[in-house]
PDB file of C-alpha atoms in Angstrom:
ATOM      1  CA  MET A   1     103.700  38.986 126.251  1.00  0.00           C
ATOM      2  CA  ILE A   2     102.020  37.036 123.450  1.00  0.00           C
ATOM      3  CA  ARG A   3     104.619  36.130 120.415  1.00  0.00           C
ATOM      4  CA  LEU A   4     102.937  36.738 117.184  1.00  0.00           C
ATOM      5  CA  SER A   5     104.701  35.265 114.173  1.00  0.00           C
ATOM      6  CA  ILE A   6     105.609  36.313 111.934  1.00  0.00           C
ATOM      7  CA  PRO A   7     103.070  35.412 109.458  1.00  0.00           C
ATOM      8  CA  LEU A   8      99.610  35.947 111.590  1.00  0.00           C
ATOM      9  CA  ARG A   9     101.494  39.489 112.409  1.00  0.00           C
ATOM     10  CA  GLN A  10     101.748  40.022 108.102  1.00  0.00           C
ATOM     11  CA  ALA A  11      98.504  39.302 107.840  1.00  0.00           C
ATOM     12  CA  LEU A  12      96.921  41.066 110.744  1.00  0.00           C
ATOM     13  CA  SER A  13      98.703  44.380 109.697  1.00  0.00           C
ATOM     14  CA  ARG A  14      97.371  43.661 105.673  1.00  0.00           C
ATOM     15  CA  LEU A  15      93.441  43.282 107.558  1.00  0.00           C
ATOM     16  CA  THR A  16      93.898  46.429 110.169  1.00  0.00           C
ATOM     17  CA  MET A  17      93.606  48.846 107.306  1.00  0.00           C
ATOM     18  CA  PRO A  18      90.517  46.814 105.660  1.00  0.00           C
ATOM     19  CA  VAL A  19      88.887  46.866 109.145  1.00  0.00           C
ATOM     20  CA  LEU A  20      89.711  49.956 109.935  1.00  0.00           C
ATOM     21  CA  ILE A  21      87.558  50.603 106.633  1.00  0.00           C
ATOM     22  CA  ALA A  22      84.825  49.214 107.634  1.00  0.00           C
ATOM     23  CA  ALA A  23      84.178  50.284 110.755  1.00  0.00           C
ATOM     24  CA  ALA A  24      83.909  53.633 109.012  1.00  0.00           C
ATOM     25  CA  PHE A  25      81.304  52.277 106.736  1.00  0.00           C
ATOM     26  CA  GLY A  26      79.526  50.485 109.144  1.00  0.00           C
ATOM     27  CA  THR A  27      78.927  54.095 111.384  1.00  0.00           C
ATOM     28  CA  MET A  28      77.912  55.934 108.630  1.00  0.00           C
ATOM     29  CA  LEU A  29      75.153  53.666 107.786  1.00  0.00           C
ATOM     30  CA  LEU A  30      74.378  52.794 111.066  1.00  0.00           C
ATOM     31  CA  GLY A  31      73.973  56.829 111.866  1.00  0.00           C
ATOM     32  CA  LYS A  32      72.029  56.767 108.179  1.00  0.00           C
ATOM     33  CA  ALA A  33      70.075  53.965 109.530  1.00  0.00           C
ATOM     34  CA  ASP A  34      68.724  55.286 113.546  1.00  0.00           C
ATOM     35  CA  THR A  35      69.826  58.802 113.855  1.00  0.00           C
ATOM     36  CA  VAL A  36      69.049  59.147 117.616  1.00  0.00           C
ATOM     37  CA  LEU A  37      70.777  56.098 118.401  1.00  0.00           C
ATOM     38  CA  VAL A  38      74.168  57.464 117.037  1.00  0.00           C
ATOM     39  CA  GLU A  39      72.893  61.244 118.654  1.00  0.00           C
ATOM     40  CA  ARG A  40      72.917  60.028 122.806  1.00  0.00           C
ATOM     41  CA  SER A  41      76.359  58.045 121.138  1.00  0.00           C
ATOM     42  CA  ARG A  42      77.959  61.305 120.367  1.00  0.00           C
ATOM     43  CA  MET A  43      76.878  63.306 123.114  1.00  0.00           C
ATOM     44  CA  ALA A  44      76.877  60.838 125.262  1.00  0.00           C
ATOM     45  CA  LEU A  45      80.603  60.643 124.602  1.00  0.00           C
ATOM     46  CA  ALA A  46      80.970  64.644 124.783  1.00  0.00           C
ATOM     47  CA  ASP A  47      79.904  64.566 127.727  1.00  0.00           C
ATOM     48  CA  ALA A  48      82.601  62.216 128.836  1.00  0.00           C
ATOM     49  CA  LEU A  49      85.321  64.310 127.268  1.00  0.00           C
ATOM     50  CA  ALA A  50      83.748  67.992 128.496  1.00  0.00           C
ATOM     51  CA  PRO A  51      85.067  67.668 131.918  1.00  0.00           C
ATOM     52  CA  ILE A  52      88.263  65.760 130.810  1.00  0.00           C
ATOM     53  CA  TYR A  53      88.444  69.056 128.014  1.00  0.00           C
ATOM     54  CA  GLY A  54      87.996  71.427 131.039  1.00  0.00           C
ATOM     55  CA  VAL A  55      90.649  70.818 132.327  1.00  0.00           C
ATOM     56  CA  LEU A  56      92.617  70.344 129.394  1.00  0.00           C
ATOM     57  CA  SER A  57      91.855  73.584 128.797  1.00  0.00           C
ATOM     58  CA  GLU A  58      93.752  75.900 131.357  1.00  0.00           C
ATOM     59  CA  PRO A  59      96.903  75.339 130.855  1.00  0.00           C
ATOM     60  CA  VAL A  60      96.065  75.989 127.711  1.00  0.00           C
ATOM     61  CA  ALA A  61      94.695  79.378 128.161  1.00  0.00           C
ATOM     62  CA  ALA A  62      97.261  79.775 130.336  1.00  0.00           C
ATOM     63  CA  LEU A  63      99.770  78.443 127.552  1.00  0.00           C
ATOM     64  CA  ARG A  64      98.556  80.722 125.104  1.00  0.00           C
ATOM     65  CA  GLU A  65      98.642  84.051 126.928  1.00  0.00           C
ATOM     66  CA  ALA A  66     102.433  83.300 127.825  1.00  0.00           C
ATOM     67  CA  VAL A  67     103.250  83.432 124.611  1.00  0.00           C
ATOM     68  CA  GLN A  68     100.945  86.239 124.037  1.00  0.00           C
ATOM     69  CA  ASP A  69     103.043  88.111 126.856  1.00  0.00           C
ATOM     70  CA  LEU A  70     106.292  86.788 125.860  1.00  0.00           C
ATOM     71  CA  ARG A  71     105.391  88.380 122.049  1.00  0.00           C
ATOM     72  CA  TYR A  72     104.413  91.660 123.915  1.00  0.00           C
ATOM     73  CA  LEU A  73     107.530  91.251 125.883  1.00  0.00           C
ATOM     74  CA  ALA A  74     109.547  91.366 122.868  1.00  0.00           C
ATOM     75  CA  ALA A  75     107.010  94.517 121.032  1.00  0.00           C
ATOM     76  CA  MET A  76     108.134  96.090 123.599  1.00  0.00           C
ATOM     77  CA  ARG A  77     111.943  95.722 123.719  1.00  0.00           C
ATOM     78  CA  GLU A  78     112.256  96.531 119.672  1.00  0.00           C
ATOM     79  CA  GLU A  79     110.122  99.512 120.561  1.00  0.00           C
ATOM     80  CA  ASN A  80     111.813 100.678 124.265  1.00  0.00           C
ATOM     81  CA  ALA A  81     115.085  99.972 121.183  1.00  0.00           C
ATOM     82  CA  ARG A  82     113.011 102.707 118.532  1.00  0.00           C
ATOM     83  CA  LEU A  83     112.574 104.855 121.727  1.00  0.00           C
ATOM     84  CA  ARG A  84     115.786 105.489 122.762  1.00  0.00           C
ATOM     85  CA  GLU A  85     117.951 105.996 119.478  1.00  0.00           C
ATOM     86  CA  GLU A  86     114.461 108.363 118.590  1.00  0.00           C
ATOM     87  CA  ASN A  87     115.075 110.087 122.156  1.00  0.00           C
ATOM     88  CA  GLU A  88     119.122 109.866 121.208  1.00  0.00           C
ATOM     89  CA  ARG A  89     118.922 110.791 118.055  1.00  0.00           C
ATOM     90  CA  LEU A  90     117.274 114.253 119.591  1.00  0.00           C
ATOM     91  CA  HIS A  91     119.322 114.885 121.745  1.00  0.00           C
ATOM     92  CA  ARG A  92     121.552 115.695 118.698  1.00  0.00           C
ATOM     93  CA  TRP A  93     119.515 117.753 117.182  1.00  0.00           C
ATOM     94  CA  GLN A  94     118.955 119.728 120.895  1.00  0.00           C
ATOM     95  CA  ALA A  95     121.863 120.239 120.987  1.00  0.00           C
ATOM     96  CA  ALA A  96     123.376 121.478 116.856  1.00  0.00           C
ATOM     97  CA  ALA A  97     119.780 123.832 117.521  1.00  0.00           C
ATOM     98  CA  LEU A  98     120.817 125.061 120.979  1.00  0.00           C
ATOM     99  CA  ALA A  99     124.918 126.342 119.261  1.00  0.00           C
ATOM    100  CA  LEU A 100     123.113 126.928 116.316  1.00  0.00           C
ATOM    101  CA  GLU A 101     120.796 129.299 118.791  1.00  0.00           C
ATOM    102  CA  ALA A 102     123.384 130.634 120.547  1.00  0.00           C
ATOM    103  CA  GLU A 103     125.234 131.484 116.908  1.00  0.00           C
ATOM    104  CA  ASN A 104     122.444 133.661 115.687  1.00  0.00           C
ATOM    105  CA  GLY A 105     122.210 135.524 118.791  1.00  0.00           C
ATOM    106  CA  LEU A 106     126.064 136.336 118.569  1.00  0.00           C
ATOM    107  CA  LEU A 107     126.105 136.759 115.049  1.00  0.00           C
ATOM    108  CA  ARG A 108     123.150 139.516 115.095  1.00  0.00           C
ATOM    109  CA  ARG A 109     124.672 141.476 118.418  1.00  0.00           C
ATOM    110  CA  GLN A 110     127.376 141.828 116.051  1.00  0.00           C
ATOM    111  CA  LEU A 111     124.982 143.453 112.960  1.00  0.00           C
ATOM    112  CA  ARG A 112     123.677 145.715 116.278  1.00  0.00           C
ATOM    113  CA  TYR A 113     120.021 143.521 114.436  1.00  0.00           C
ATOM    114  CA  MET A 114     116.841 144.434 115.407  1.00  0.00           C
ATOM    115  CA  PRO A 115     113.243 141.792 115.082  1.00  0.00           C
ATOM    116  CA  GLU A 116     110.488 143.808 113.284  1.00  0.00           C
ATOM    117  CA  ALA A 117     107.580 144.459 114.772  1.00  0.00           C
ATOM    118  CA  PRO A 118     104.631 141.444 114.897  1.00  0.00           C
ATOM    119  CA  ALA A 119     102.368 141.904 111.593  1.00  0.00           C
ATOM    120  CA  SER A 120      98.996 142.928 112.475  1.00  0.00           C
ATOM    121  CA  PHE A 121      95.483 141.806 111.648  1.00  0.00           C
ATOM    122  CA  HIS A 122      91.981 141.145 111.059  1.00  0.00           C
ATOM    123  CA  THR A 123      90.232 138.382 110.134  1.00  0.00           C
ATOM    124  CA  ALA A 124      87.383 138.348 107.899  1.00  0.00           C
ATOM    125  CA  LYS A 125      84.622 136.038 106.596  1.00  0.00           C
ATOM    126  CA  VAL A 126      84.470 135.151 102.748  1.00  0.00           C
ATOM    127  CA  VAL A 127      80.345 135.759 101.609  1.00  0.00           C
ATOM    128  CA  ALA A 128      81.035 135.302  98.226  1.00  0.00           C
ATOM    129  CA  ASP A 129      83.271 133.598  94.718  1.00  0.00           C
ATOM    130  CA  ALA A 130      83.622 137.569  93.369  1.00  0.00           C
ATOM    131  CA  GLY A 131      83.355 138.864  89.880  1.00  0.00           C
ATOM    132  CA  GLY A 132      83.677 141.425  87.895  1.00  0.00           C
ATOM    133  CA  THR A 133      87.510 142.292  86.590  1.00  0.00           C
ATOM    134  CA  TYR A 134      88.685 139.310  87.768  1.00  0.00           C
ATOM    135  CA  ALA A 135      87.849 135.625  86.924  1.00  0.00           C
ATOM    136  CA  ARG A 136      89.498 134.087  90.227  1.00  0.00           C
ATOM    137  CA  ALA A 137      88.907 136.924  93.876  1.00  0.00           C
ATOM    138  CA  VAL A 138      87.143 135.834  96.316  1.00  0.00           C
ATOM    139  CA  LEU A 139      84.645 138.983  98.755  1.00  0.00           C
ATOM    140  CA  LEU A 140      84.786 139.602 102.194  1.00  0.00           C
ATOM    141  CA  SER A 141      82.541 140.684 104.629  1.00  0.00           C
ATOM    142  CA  LEU A 142      84.159 143.713 106.873  1.00  0.00           C
ATOM    143  CA  GLN A 143      82.651 143.836 110.560  1.00  0.00           C
ATOM    144  CA  PRO A 144      81.956 147.819 111.457  1.00  0.00           C
ATOM    145  CA  GLY A 145      85.362 149.570 112.745  1.00  0.00           C
ATOM    146  CA  ILE A 146      87.796 147.274 110.798  1.00  0.00           C
ATOM    147  CA  ALA A 147      90.060 149.155 108.033  1.00  0.00           C
ATOM    148  CA  LEU A 148      91.607 147.239 105.002  1.00  0.00           C
ATOM    149  CA  ARG A 149      93.433 148.635 102.251  1.00  0.00           C
ATOM    150  CA  LYS A 150      94.556 148.021  98.693  1.00  0.00           C
ATOM    151  CA  GLY A 151      98.287 145.429  99.072  1.00  0.00           C
ATOM    152  CA  GLN A 152      97.363 143.802 102.279  1.00  0.00           C
ATOM    153  CA  VAL A 153      98.242 140.250 102.066  1.00  0.00           C
ATOM    154  CA  ALA A 154      95.114 136.958 102.555  1.00  0.00           C
ATOM    155  CA  LEU A 155      95.992 133.531 103.714  1.00  0.00           C
ATOM    156  CA  ASP A 156      94.308 131.335 105.051  1.00  0.00           C
ATOM    157  CA  GLU A 157      95.721 128.476 107.801  1.00  0.00           C
ATOM    158  CA  ARG A 158      97.913 127.367 105.944  1.00  0.00           C
ATOM    159  CA  GLY A 159      99.492 129.555 103.609  1.00  0.00           C
ATOM    160  CA  LEU A 160      99.288 132.437 100.775  1.00  0.00           C
ATOM    161  CA  ALA A 161      95.365 132.693  99.361  1.00  0.00           C
ATOM    162  CA  GLY A 162      96.189 136.396  98.264  1.00  0.00           C
ATOM    163  CA  ARG A 163      95.492 140.365  97.996  1.00  0.00           C
ATOM    164  CA  VAL A 164      93.844 142.305  98.883  1.00  0.00           C
ATOM    165  CA  THR A 165      92.446 144.652  95.676  1.00  0.00           C
ATOM    166  CA  GLU A 166      89.813 146.283  96.210  1.00  0.00           C
ATOM    167  CA  VAL A 167      88.414 147.719  99.819  1.00  0.00           C
ATOM    168  CA  GLY A 168      84.727 149.218 100.286  1.00  0.00           C
ATOM    169  CA  ASN A 169      82.967 150.685 103.699  1.00  0.00           C
ATOM    170  CA  ARG A 170      82.476 146.830 105.150  1.00  0.00           C
ATOM    171  CA  SER A 171      83.404 144.873 102.664  1.00  0.00           C
ATOM    172  CA  ALA A 172      86.491 144.177 100.523  1.00  0.00           C
ATOM    173  CA  ARG A 173      88.009 141.819  97.631  1.00  0.00           C
ATOM    174  CA  VAL A 174      90.864 139.653  97.134  1.00  0.00           C
ATOM    175  CA  LEU A 175      92.661 138.854  94.399  1.00  0.00           C
ATOM    176  CA  LEU A 176      93.693 135.298  94.558  1.00  0.00           C
ATOM    177  CA  VAL A 177      96.701 133.609  93.700  1.00  0.00           C
ATOM    178  CA  THR A 178      95.411 131.266  91.090  1.00  0.00           C
ATOM    179  CA  ASP A 179      94.290 134.379  89.099  1.00  0.00           C
ATOM    180  CA  MET A 180      95.915 135.335  85.679  1.00  0.00           C
ATOM    181  CA  ASN A 181      96.348 138.610  86.302  1.00  0.00           C
ATOM    182  CA  SER A 182      98.141 137.477  89.527  1.00  0.00           C
ATOM    183  CA  ARG A 183     101.657 137.736  89.203  1.00  0.00           C
ATOM    184  CA  ILE A 184     103.924 136.908  92.401  1.00  0.00           C
ATOM    185  CA  PRO A 185     107.674 136.525  93.537  1.00  0.00           C
ATOM    186  CA  VAL A 186     109.168 133.326  94.846  1.00  0.00           C
ATOM    187  CA  VAL A 187     112.511 131.814  96.755  1.00  0.00           C
ATOM    188  CA  LEU A 188     113.054 127.815  95.830  1.00  0.00           C
ATOM    189  CA  GLU A 189     114.117 126.335  99.366  1.00  0.00           C
ATOM    190  CA  GLY A 190     116.700 123.964  98.208  1.00  0.00           C
ATOM    191  CA  SER A 191     117.732 126.328  95.856  1.00  0.00           C
ATOM    192  CA  ARG A 192     117.473 129.914  96.931  1.00  0.00           C
ATOM    193  CA  SER A 193     116.290 130.963  93.167  1.00  0.00           C
ATOM    194  CA  ARG A 194     114.246 132.867  92.319  1.00  0.00           C
ATOM    195  CA  ALA A 195     110.989 132.903  90.053  1.00  0.00           C
ATOM    196  CA  ILE A 196     107.636 134.310  89.546  1.00  0.00           C
ATOM    197  CA  LEU A 197     104.535 132.401  90.593  1.00  0.00           C
ATOM    198  CA  ALA A 198     101.884 133.477  87.606  1.00  0.00           C
ATOM    199  CA  GLY A 199      98.368 132.221  87.844  1.00  0.00           C
ATOM    200  CA  THR A 200      96.347 130.621  85.169  1.00  0.00           C
ATOM    201  CA  ASN A 201      93.251 130.764  86.264  1.00  0.00           C
ATOM    202  CA  GLY A 202      93.286 126.637  86.625  1.00  0.00           C
ATOM    203  CA  GLU A 203      93.935 124.976  90.127  1.00  0.00           C
ATOM    204  CA  ARG A 204      97.833 125.261  91.018  1.00  0.00           C
ATOM    205  CA  PRO A 205      99.730 128.334  89.633  1.00  0.00           C
ATOM    206  CA  ARG A 206     102.977 128.027  87.203  1.00  0.00           C
ATOM    207  CA  LEU A 207     106.271 129.088  87.913  1.00  0.00           C
ATOM    208  CA  GLN A 208     108.042 131.408  85.503  1.00  0.00           C
ATOM    209  CA  HIS A 209     111.761 133.202  84.608  1.00  0.00           C
ATOM    210  CA  TRP A 210     113.882 130.801  86.945  1.00  0.00           C
ATOM    211  CA  PRO A 211     117.930 131.140  86.668  1.00  0.00           C
ATOM    212  CA  GLU A 212     118.942 129.112  84.035  1.00  0.00           C
ATOM    213  CA  GLY A 213     120.504 125.815  84.486  1.00  0.00           C
ATOM    214  CA  THR A 214     118.215 125.549  88.316  1.00  0.00           C
ATOM    215  CA  PRO A 215     114.723 123.925  87.592  1.00  0.00           C
ATOM    216  CA  PRO A 216     112.404 123.360  89.911  1.00  0.00           C
ATOM    217  CA  GLN A 217     112.365 120.473  91.944  1.00  0.00           C
ATOM    218  CA  ASP A 218     109.495 118.328  92.048  1.00  0.00           C
ATOM    219  CA  GLY A 219     108.414 118.604  95.830  1.00  0.00           C
ATOM    220  CA  GLU A 220     110.626 121.585  96.419  1.00  0.00           C
ATOM    221  CA  ARG A 221     108.873 123.350  98.858  1.00  0.00           C
ATOM    222  CA  VAL A 222     107.874 127.364  97.636  1.00  0.00           C
ATOM    223  CA  VAL A 223     107.744 130.643  99.518  1.00  0.00           C
ATOM    224  CA  THR A 224     107.539 134.242  99.197  1.00  0.00           C
ATOM    225  CA  SER A 225     110.174 136.375  97.863  1.00  0.00           C
ATOM    226  CA  ALA A 226     110.456 140.335  99.738  1.00  0.00           C
ATOM    227  CA  GLU A 227     111.507 141.228  95.927  1.00  0.00           C
ATOM    228  CA  ALA A 228     109.796 144.679  95.098  1.00  0.00           C
ATOM    229  CA  GLY A 229     107.981 145.172  97.719  1.00  0.00           C
ATOM    230  CA  VAL A 230     105.189 143.613  97.912  1.00  0.00           C
ATOM    231  CA  PHE A 231     105.338 140.968  99.978  1.00  0.00           C
ATOM    232  CA  PRO A 232     107.793 140.027 103.180  1.00  0.00           C
ATOM    233  CA  ALA A 233     109.989 137.102 102.685  1.00  0.00           C
ATOM    234  CA  GLY A 234     109.072 133.469 103.506  1.00  0.00           C
ATOM    235  CA  LEU A 235     105.432 133.647 103.889  1.00  0.00           C
ATOM    236  CA  PRO A 236     104.689 129.636 103.225  1.00  0.00           C
ATOM    237  CA  VAL A 237     103.635 129.251  99.589  1.00  0.00           C
ATOM    238  CA  GLY A 238     103.343 125.452  98.514  1.00  0.00           C
ATOM    239  CA  VAL A 239     105.707 122.907  96.413  1.00  0.00           C
ATOM    240  CA  VAL A 240     106.401 122.143  92.843  1.00  0.00           C
ATOM    241  CA  ARG A 241     104.284 119.896  91.075  1.00  0.00           C
ATOM    242  CA  TRP A 242     105.834 119.100  87.226  1.00  0.00           C
ATOM    243  CA  SER A 243     102.545 118.395  85.580  1.00  0.00           C
ATOM    244  CA  GLU A 244     102.200 116.212  82.650  1.00  0.00           C
ATOM    245  CA  GLY A 245     103.484 119.156  79.697  1.00  0.00           C
ATOM    246  CA  GLY A 246     106.387 119.095  80.972  1.00  0.00           C
ATOM    247  CA  ALA A 247     105.254 122.735  83.057  1.00  0.00           C
ATOM    248  CA  PRO A 248     106.434 123.054  86.414  1.00  0.00           C
ATOM    249  CA  GLU A 249     103.389 123.893  88.572  1.00  0.00           C
ATOM    250  CA  VAL A 250     102.664 124.733  92.633  1.00  0.00           C
ATOM    251  CA  GLU A 251     101.271 123.124  94.571  1.00  0.00           C
ATOM    252  CA  LEU A 252      99.027 125.208  96.980  1.00  0.00           C
ATOM    253  CA  PHE A 253      99.125 124.703 101.246  1.00  0.00           C
ATOM    254  CA  ALA A 254      95.654 126.580 100.717  1.00  0.00           C
ATOM    255  CA  ARG A 255      92.569 125.917 100.588  1.00  0.00           C
ATOM    256  CA  LEU A 256      90.834 127.893  98.282  1.00  0.00           C
ATOM    257  CA  ASP A 257      87.976 125.584  96.802  1.00  0.00           C
ATOM    258  CA  LYS A 258      87.186 125.250 100.422  1.00  0.00           C
ATOM    259  CA  LEU A 259      88.530 129.129 101.855  1.00  0.00           C
ATOM    260  CA  ASP A 260      85.164 129.722 105.290  1.00  0.00           C
ATOM    261  CA  LEU A 261      87.549 132.809 106.679  1.00  0.00           C
ATOM    262  CA  LEU A 262      90.227 134.970 105.729  1.00  0.00           C
ATOM    263  CA  ARG A 263      93.507 136.566 107.560  1.00  0.00           C
ATOM    264  CA  ILE A 264      94.478 140.092 106.269  1.00  0.00           C
ATOM    265  CA  PHE A 265      97.725 141.178 107.511  1.00  0.00           C
ATOM    266  CA  ASP A 266      99.124 144.382 107.351  1.00  0.00           C
ATOM    267  CA  PHE A 267     102.474 144.318 107.191  1.00  0.00           C
ATOM    268  CA  GLY A 268     103.346 147.839 106.159  1.00  0.00           C
ATOM    269  CA  LEU A 269     103.941 147.505 102.088  1.00  0.00           C
ATOM    270  CA  SER A 270     102.666 149.224  98.966  1.00  0.00           C
ATOM    271  CA  GLY A 271     104.165 147.445  96.209  1.00  0.00           C
ATOM    272  CA  ILE A 272     103.023 147.116  92.880  1.00  0.00           C
ATOM    273  CA  LEU A 273      98.880 146.160  92.414  1.00  0.00           C
ATOM    274  CA  PRO A 274      96.989 145.336  89.381  1.00  0.00           C
ATOM    275  CA  PRO A 275      96.519 148.430  86.589  1.00  0.00           C
ATOM    276  CA  GLU A 276      92.796 147.568  87.922  1.00  0.00           C
ATOM    277  CA  ALA A 277      93.035 147.507  91.722  1.00  0.00           C
ATOM    278  CA  VAL A 278      94.935 151.560  91.280  1.00  0.00           C
ATOM    279  CA  ALA A 279      91.731 154.412  92.107  1.00  0.00           C
ATOM    280  CA  ARG A 280      92.849 156.392  89.046  1.00  0.00           C
ATOM    281  CA  PRO A 281      91.829 159.903  89.557  1.00  0.00           C
ATOM    282  CA  GLU A 282      88.615 161.604  88.917  1.00  0.00           C
ATOM    283  CA  PRO A 283      88.688 164.549  85.830  1.00  0.00           C
ATOM    284  CA  ARG A 284      88.500 167.380  86.718  1.00  0.00           C
ATOM    285  CA  PRO A 285      86.121 170.283  85.791  1.00  0.00           C
ATOM    286  CA  ARG A 286      86.694 172.544  82.845  1.00  0.00           C
ATOM    287  CA  ARG A 287      86.030 176.543  84.265  1.00  0.00           C
TER     288      ARG A 287
END
C-alpha cells in the first residue's frame, strides 16, 4: 500500500471536488458537442448493465412479494380478530334473543295470546298525481276484480304512504301523508310518546301534540299508533328531523316523489276519514 504524506493527502482532498466538477462540465460539453457519441456510450453502458439489472430484479421482486405477503398476513390476522370478536358478540345476542323468545312464548301462553291474521293486500299502479279536493294525492289504476274500500292503508316498499279516500270501479285515490288534510296518530319509538303527524303540503309532515316535557328527539323513529282504529300499530313512518325554524318534522321512509306501485292493505279497520272522503247521502225526493 502506498503511503502518502499528510500534506499530499490534504492537497488531494482539496482537489477532489474541483476535479469532479470539471469532469461533470466536461461531460456536459461533450454531450452538447457530440450527441451521437454520448448516446452510443449511454446505450453501451445500458447494454452492459442490463443483465446485471435483470439478475438483481428477481430477488428485488421476490422481496417485494414477500413484503406484500407479510402485509396481507397482518391484515388477515387483524380481520380474523375482528371477525372473532363479532362472532362472539353475535353469539351473545343470539343467546339473549333465544331467552327473550322463550320468555315471550311463556307470557303469550299465560295470557292466551291469539296472533293476528296476516293482512291481505293488493298491488296497484300509480298512474297520475290526482287533483281535486286534495293537493297531495295520487290516482291508482285497478285491475278488474279488485275491490278496494275507503280507509285502507297504502304503503310502498319502505313505509307508510297514505290512505285510500275515494274508490271507483277501475281506479282509486290515495291521500298522501304529506297533504295538509292528513292527520295520523303516531308513536315515537324511543320515548314511547304519542303524537299526531300532520301534513303540510311539503315534503315533510310535522309532529304535533306530543306530551309536555318529552319533546321528539332528532333521529328518533316514528311508527303508527292504533289510536282511534285508523291505522294498525307499528307501521314504519320515518325519523324525526328538527327544521331550521325549530319545528319537529318527519323524514319519511316512503319515497312519495317516486311512487310507481303501492300496496293497499286491508287491516279490517274503519277509523275516522276526512269529511271530504265520506260519501254523503243523496237527498230524498219530496212526495
